[in-house]
Coordinates of C-alpha atoms in Angstrom, one line a residue:
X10 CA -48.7 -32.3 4.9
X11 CA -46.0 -31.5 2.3
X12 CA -47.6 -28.4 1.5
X13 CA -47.4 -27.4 5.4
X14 CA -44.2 -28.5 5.4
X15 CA -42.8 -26.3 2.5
X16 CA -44.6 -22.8 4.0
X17 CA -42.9 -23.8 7.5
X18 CA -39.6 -23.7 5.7
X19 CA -40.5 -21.0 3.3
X20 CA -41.1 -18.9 6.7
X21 CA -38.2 -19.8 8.2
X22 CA -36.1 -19.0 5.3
X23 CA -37.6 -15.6 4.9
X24 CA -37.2 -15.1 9.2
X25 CA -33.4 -16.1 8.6
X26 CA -32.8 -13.4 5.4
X27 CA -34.9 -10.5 7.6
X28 CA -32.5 -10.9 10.5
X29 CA -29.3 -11.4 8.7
X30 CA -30.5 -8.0 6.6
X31 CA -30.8 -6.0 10.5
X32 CA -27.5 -7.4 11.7
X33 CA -25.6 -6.4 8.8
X34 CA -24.5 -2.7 8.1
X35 CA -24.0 -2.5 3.8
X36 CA -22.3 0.5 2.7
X37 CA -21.6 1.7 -0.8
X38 CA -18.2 3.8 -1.2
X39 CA -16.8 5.7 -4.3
X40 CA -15.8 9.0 -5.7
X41 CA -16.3 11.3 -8.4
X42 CA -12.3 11.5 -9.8
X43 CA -10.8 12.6 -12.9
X44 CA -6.6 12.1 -13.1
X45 CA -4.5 13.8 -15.4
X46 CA -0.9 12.7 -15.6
X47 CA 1.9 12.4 -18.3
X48 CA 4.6 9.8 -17.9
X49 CA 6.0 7.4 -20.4
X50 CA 2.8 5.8 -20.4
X51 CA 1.7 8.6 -22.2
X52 CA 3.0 7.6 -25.3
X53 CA 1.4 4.2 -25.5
X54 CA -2.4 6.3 -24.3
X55 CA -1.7 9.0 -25.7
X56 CA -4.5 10.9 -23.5
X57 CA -3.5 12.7 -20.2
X58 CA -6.8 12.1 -18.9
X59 CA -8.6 9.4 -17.0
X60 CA -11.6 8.8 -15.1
X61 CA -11.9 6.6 -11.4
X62 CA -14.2 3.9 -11.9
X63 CA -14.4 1.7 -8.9
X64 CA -16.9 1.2 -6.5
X65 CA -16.5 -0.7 -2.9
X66 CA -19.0 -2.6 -1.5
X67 CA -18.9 -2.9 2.4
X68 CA -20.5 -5.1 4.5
X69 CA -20.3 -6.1 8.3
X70 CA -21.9 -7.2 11.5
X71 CA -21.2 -8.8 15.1
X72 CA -22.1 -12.6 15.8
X73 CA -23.9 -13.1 19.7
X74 CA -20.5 -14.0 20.6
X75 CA -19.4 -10.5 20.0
X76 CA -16.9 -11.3 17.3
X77 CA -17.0 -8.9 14.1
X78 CA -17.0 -9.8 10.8
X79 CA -16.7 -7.4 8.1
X80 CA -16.6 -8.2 4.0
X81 CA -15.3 -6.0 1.2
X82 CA -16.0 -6.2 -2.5
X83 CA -14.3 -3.1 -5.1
X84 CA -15.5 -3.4 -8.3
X85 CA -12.6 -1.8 -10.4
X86 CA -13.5 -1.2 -14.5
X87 CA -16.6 -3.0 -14.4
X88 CA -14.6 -6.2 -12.6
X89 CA -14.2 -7.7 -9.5
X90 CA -10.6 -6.6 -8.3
X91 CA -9.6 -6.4 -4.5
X92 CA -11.9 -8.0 -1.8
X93 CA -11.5 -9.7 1.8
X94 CA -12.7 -10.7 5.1
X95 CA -11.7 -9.7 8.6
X96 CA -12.5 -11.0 11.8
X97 CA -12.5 -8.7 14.6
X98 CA -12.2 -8.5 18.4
X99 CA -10.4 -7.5 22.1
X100 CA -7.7 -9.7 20.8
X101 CA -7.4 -7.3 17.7
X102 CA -8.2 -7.9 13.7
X103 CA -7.4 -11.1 11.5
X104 CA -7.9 -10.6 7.2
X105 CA -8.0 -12.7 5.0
X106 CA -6.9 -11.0 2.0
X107 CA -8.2 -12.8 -1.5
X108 CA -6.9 -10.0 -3.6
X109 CA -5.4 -7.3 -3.3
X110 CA -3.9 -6.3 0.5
X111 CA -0.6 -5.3 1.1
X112 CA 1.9 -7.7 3.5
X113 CA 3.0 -6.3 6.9
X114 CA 6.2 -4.9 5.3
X115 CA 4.7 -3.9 1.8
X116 CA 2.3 -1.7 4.0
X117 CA 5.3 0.1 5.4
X118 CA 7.9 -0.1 2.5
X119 CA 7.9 3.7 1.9
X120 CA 6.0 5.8 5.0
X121 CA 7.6 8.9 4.8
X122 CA 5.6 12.1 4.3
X123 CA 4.1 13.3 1.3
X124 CA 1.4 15.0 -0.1
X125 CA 0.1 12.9 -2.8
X126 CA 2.4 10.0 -3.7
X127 CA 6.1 8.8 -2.7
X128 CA 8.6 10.2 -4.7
X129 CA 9.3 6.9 -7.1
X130 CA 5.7 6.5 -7.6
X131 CA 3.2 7.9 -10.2
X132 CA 6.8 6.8 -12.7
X133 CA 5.2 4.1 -14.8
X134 CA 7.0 4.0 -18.0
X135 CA 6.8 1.7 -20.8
X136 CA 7.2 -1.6 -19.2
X137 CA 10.7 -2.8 -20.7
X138 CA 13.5 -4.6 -17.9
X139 CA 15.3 -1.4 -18.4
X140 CA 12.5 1.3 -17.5
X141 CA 9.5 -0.3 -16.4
X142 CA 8.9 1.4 -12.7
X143 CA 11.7 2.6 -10.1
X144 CA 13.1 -0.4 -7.5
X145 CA 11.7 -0.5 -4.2
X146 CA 12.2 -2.6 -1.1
X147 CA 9.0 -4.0 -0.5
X148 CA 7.3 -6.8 1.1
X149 CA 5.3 -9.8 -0.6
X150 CA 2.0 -9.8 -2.2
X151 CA -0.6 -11.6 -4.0
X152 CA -4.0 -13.2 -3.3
X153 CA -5.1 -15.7 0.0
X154 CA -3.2 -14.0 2.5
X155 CA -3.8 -13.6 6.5
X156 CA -3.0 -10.8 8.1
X157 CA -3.4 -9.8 11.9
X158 CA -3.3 -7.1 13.5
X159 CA -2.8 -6.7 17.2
X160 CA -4.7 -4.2 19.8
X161 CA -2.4 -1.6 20.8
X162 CA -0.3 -2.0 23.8
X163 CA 1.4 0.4 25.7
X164 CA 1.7 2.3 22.1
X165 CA 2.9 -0.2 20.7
X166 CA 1.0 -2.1 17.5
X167 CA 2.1 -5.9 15.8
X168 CA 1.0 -6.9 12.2
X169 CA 2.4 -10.1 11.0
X170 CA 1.1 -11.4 7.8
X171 CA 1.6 -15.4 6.2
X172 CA 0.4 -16.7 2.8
X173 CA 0.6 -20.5 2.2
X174 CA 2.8 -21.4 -1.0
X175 CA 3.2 -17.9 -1.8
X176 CA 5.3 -19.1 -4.9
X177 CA 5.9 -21.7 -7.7
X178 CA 5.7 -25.1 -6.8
X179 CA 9.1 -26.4 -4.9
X180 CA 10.5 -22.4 -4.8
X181 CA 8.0 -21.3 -2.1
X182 CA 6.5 -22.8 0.0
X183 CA 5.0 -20.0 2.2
X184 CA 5.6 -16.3 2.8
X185 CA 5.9 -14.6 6.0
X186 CA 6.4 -11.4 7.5
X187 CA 5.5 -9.0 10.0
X188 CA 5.8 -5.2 11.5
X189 CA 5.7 -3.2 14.5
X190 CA 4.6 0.7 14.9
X191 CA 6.0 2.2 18.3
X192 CA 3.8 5.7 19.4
X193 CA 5.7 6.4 23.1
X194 CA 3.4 8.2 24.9
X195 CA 6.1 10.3 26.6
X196 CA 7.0 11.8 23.3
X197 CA 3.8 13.0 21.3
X198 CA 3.7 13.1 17.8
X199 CA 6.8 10.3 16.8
X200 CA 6.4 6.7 15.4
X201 CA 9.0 4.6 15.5
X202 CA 8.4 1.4 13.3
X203 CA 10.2 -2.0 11.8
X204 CA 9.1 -4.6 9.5
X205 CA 11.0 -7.9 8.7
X206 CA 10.3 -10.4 5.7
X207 CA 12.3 -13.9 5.1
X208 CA 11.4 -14.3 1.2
X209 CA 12.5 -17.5 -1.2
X210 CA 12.9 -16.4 -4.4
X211 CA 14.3 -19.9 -5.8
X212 CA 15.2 -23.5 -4.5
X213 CA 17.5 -22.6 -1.7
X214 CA 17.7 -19.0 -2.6
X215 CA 16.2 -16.5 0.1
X216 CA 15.8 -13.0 -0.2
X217 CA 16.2 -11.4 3.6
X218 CA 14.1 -7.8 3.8
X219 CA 13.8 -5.4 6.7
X220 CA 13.2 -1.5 7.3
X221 CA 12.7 0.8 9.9
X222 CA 11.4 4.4 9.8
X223 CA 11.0 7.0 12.2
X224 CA 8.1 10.0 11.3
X225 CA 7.8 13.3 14.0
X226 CA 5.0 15.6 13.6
X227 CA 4.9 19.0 15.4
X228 CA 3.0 21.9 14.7
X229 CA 2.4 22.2 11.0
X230 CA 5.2 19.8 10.0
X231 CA 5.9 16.1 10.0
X232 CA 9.3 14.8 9.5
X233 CA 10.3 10.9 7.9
X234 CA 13.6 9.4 7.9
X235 CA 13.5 5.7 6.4
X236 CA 16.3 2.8 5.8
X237 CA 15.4 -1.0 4.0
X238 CA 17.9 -3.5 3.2
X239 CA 17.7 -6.9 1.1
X240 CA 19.9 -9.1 1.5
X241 CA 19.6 -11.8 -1.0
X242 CA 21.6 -15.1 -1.3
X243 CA 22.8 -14.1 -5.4
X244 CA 24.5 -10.7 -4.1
X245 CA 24.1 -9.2 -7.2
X246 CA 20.1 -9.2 -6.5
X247 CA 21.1 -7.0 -3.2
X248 CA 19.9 -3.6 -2.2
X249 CA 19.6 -0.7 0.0
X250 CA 18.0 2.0 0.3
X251 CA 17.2 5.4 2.4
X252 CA 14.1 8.1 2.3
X253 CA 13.3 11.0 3.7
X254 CA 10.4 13.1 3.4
X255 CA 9.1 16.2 4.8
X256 CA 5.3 17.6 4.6
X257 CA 3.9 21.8 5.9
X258 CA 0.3 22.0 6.3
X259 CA -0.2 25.4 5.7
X260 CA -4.1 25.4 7.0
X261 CA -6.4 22.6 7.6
X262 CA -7.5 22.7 3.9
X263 CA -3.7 22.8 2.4
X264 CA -0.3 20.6 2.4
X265 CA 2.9 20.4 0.6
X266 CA 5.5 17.9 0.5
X267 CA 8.7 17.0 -0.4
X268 CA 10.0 13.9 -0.7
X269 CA 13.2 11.5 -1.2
X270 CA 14.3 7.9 -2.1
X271 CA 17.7 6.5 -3.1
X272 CA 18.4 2.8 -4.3
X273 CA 21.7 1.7 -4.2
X274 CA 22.5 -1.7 -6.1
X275 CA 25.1 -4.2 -4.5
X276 CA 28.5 -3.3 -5.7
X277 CA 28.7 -6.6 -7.2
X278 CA 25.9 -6.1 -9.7
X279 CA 26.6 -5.9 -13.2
X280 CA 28.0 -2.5 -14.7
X281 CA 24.4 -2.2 -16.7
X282 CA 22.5 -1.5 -13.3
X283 CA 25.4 -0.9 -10.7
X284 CA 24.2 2.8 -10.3
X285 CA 22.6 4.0 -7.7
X286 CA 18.1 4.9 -8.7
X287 CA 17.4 8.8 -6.9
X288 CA 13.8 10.0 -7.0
X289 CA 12.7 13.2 -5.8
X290 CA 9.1 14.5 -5.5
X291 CA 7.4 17.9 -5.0
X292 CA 3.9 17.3 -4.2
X293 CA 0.6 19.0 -2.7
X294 CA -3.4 18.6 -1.7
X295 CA -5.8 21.1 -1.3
X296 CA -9.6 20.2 0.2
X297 CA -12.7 22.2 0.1
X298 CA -15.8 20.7 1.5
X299 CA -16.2 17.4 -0.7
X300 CA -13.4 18.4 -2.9
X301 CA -10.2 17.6 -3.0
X302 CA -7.7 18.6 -5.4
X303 CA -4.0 16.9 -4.8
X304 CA -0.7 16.6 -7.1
X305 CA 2.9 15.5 -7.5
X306 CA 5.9 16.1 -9.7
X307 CA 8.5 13.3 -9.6
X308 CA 11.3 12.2 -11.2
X309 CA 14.0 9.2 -11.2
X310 CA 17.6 9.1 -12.2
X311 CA 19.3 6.1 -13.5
X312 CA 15.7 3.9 -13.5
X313 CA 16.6 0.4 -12.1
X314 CA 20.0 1.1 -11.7
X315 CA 20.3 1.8 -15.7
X316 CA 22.8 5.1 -16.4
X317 CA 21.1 7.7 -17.9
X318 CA 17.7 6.0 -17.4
X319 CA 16.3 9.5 -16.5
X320 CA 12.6 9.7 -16.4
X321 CA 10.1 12.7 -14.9
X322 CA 6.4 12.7 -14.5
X323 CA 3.6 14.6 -13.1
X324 CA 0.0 13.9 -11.9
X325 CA -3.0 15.8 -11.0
X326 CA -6.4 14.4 -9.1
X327 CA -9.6 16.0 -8.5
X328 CA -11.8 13.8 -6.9
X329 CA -15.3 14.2 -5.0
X330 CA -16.7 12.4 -2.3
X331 CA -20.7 12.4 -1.4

């Protein structure tokens, strides 16, 4: 009878595994990529030269309820690295982000048009409070967050994101922010967009981010134009900023960009980083077939509000996908 008992359940095991396998789509993404940049981080490498070496693991499916559900896993230098969940219907998309996923704002601190990369990015120096990377106004971060993502109505789209004690113990207590993208039909080809984010950055202490952008494309070109603002309860922790970017697809195959960001510290802050952080970036993609061979040259002025804190920095990528 036990025996019985044990190949009933051995069958029914097997039956569950053999329909779970056909309801599932699993996927396998990655590319061939070899980066060559010089920056500041040069000199603690000291090679120009890198190699990509992550691989994403997708997996997803629909419950007999109609509700999707979809699972990714990126292995990133032989280590687990970003991966979530999402839950999908009419009512739109929920993640749960374990590691890795950008908040509503952080997703749309910087959209102007480039290229390759903003104009402040690909700068990473050598890590002191001085140089480390240009200032940005961005949203939160960090592992176990929700996000969701509502269909869009009327052109309009709604992310709002929260993560539960997104912060030391008795500082935070959660994090919450959200964004909306406006696409009016009567004007083709312009997205208007604003994200919000109420951020405690100490007992009683709140750090108050927003931004809005508008982006144009017609023809060939696409035009950006972006403003953020923190407003932070110790003023001399206050910012704003403005971008600007503009990007010329000569072809289908090739673009060029040219791109703009400019911090300016609260005039309060201390003379050491009162000064307002420029960046400006040149950069361009080509793509042929699988191949795609894309580029920027930036540099910053006055990193982190620092005089004289000039840094430059180019990159190159050729990658190929299968």
């Amino acid at each position: 009878m036990n025996n019985l008992k044990k190949i009933g359940l051995s069958a029914l095991a097997g039956s569950l595994v053999s329909v779970s396998a056909q309801a599932a789509e699993v996927s396998v993404s990655g590319s061939a990529s070899i980066t060559m940049d010089r920056t500041n981080k040069h000199l603690v490498t000291g090679n120009d030269f890198s190699m990509g070496d992550s691989l994403g693991f997708n997996m997803s499916g629909e419950t007999d309820g109609g509700l999707g559900v979809a699972v990714y896993y990126e292995i990133d230098g032989g280590s687990l690295d970003d991966y979530d969940m999402t839950l999908s219907g009419d009512w739109g998309s929920l993640k749960f982000n374990g590691s890795g996923s950008s908040s509503a704002l952080g997703a749309v601190d910087d959209v102007t048009p480039n290229a390759y990369e903003e104009a402040w990015d690909i700068l990473d120096t050598d890590g002191t409070a001085t140089s480390g990377s240009p200032m940005v106004i961005g949203g939160g971060g960090g592992a176990n967050m929700f996000i969701y993502t509502s269909p869009t109505v009327a052109g309009a789209t709604l992310t709002v994101a929260y993560q539960n004690d997104g912060g030391a113990a008795a500082v935070q207590d959660s994090y919450t922010d959200f964004a909306i993208a406006y696409s009016p039909e009567m004007v083709e080809g312009l997205t208007l967009g604003y994200a919000s984010a109420d951020q405690e950055t100490g007992i009683n202490i709140s750090n108050n981010k927003s931004t809005a952008y508008a982006k144009y494309a017609t023809g060939g070109f696409t035009f950006g134009y972006q403003v953020s603002e923190a407003d932070h309860d110790t003023k001399t922790s206050s910012q704003d900023s403005h971008a600007w970017g503009i990007t010329y697809a000569v072809n289908d195959d090739f673009s060029i960009g040219y791109s703009s960001h400019t911090l300016e510290p609260d005039s309060g802050a201390s003379s050491s980083a009162s000064n307002d952080q420029e960046s400006t970036g040149i950069s361009a993609s080509y793509t042929m077939g699988g191949m795609t061979l894309a580029g920027a040259m930036n540099e910053t002025d006055n990193m982190r509000g620092v005089a004289s804190n000039d840094f430059e920095a180019y990159e190159f990528n050729l990658s190929f996908a299968f």
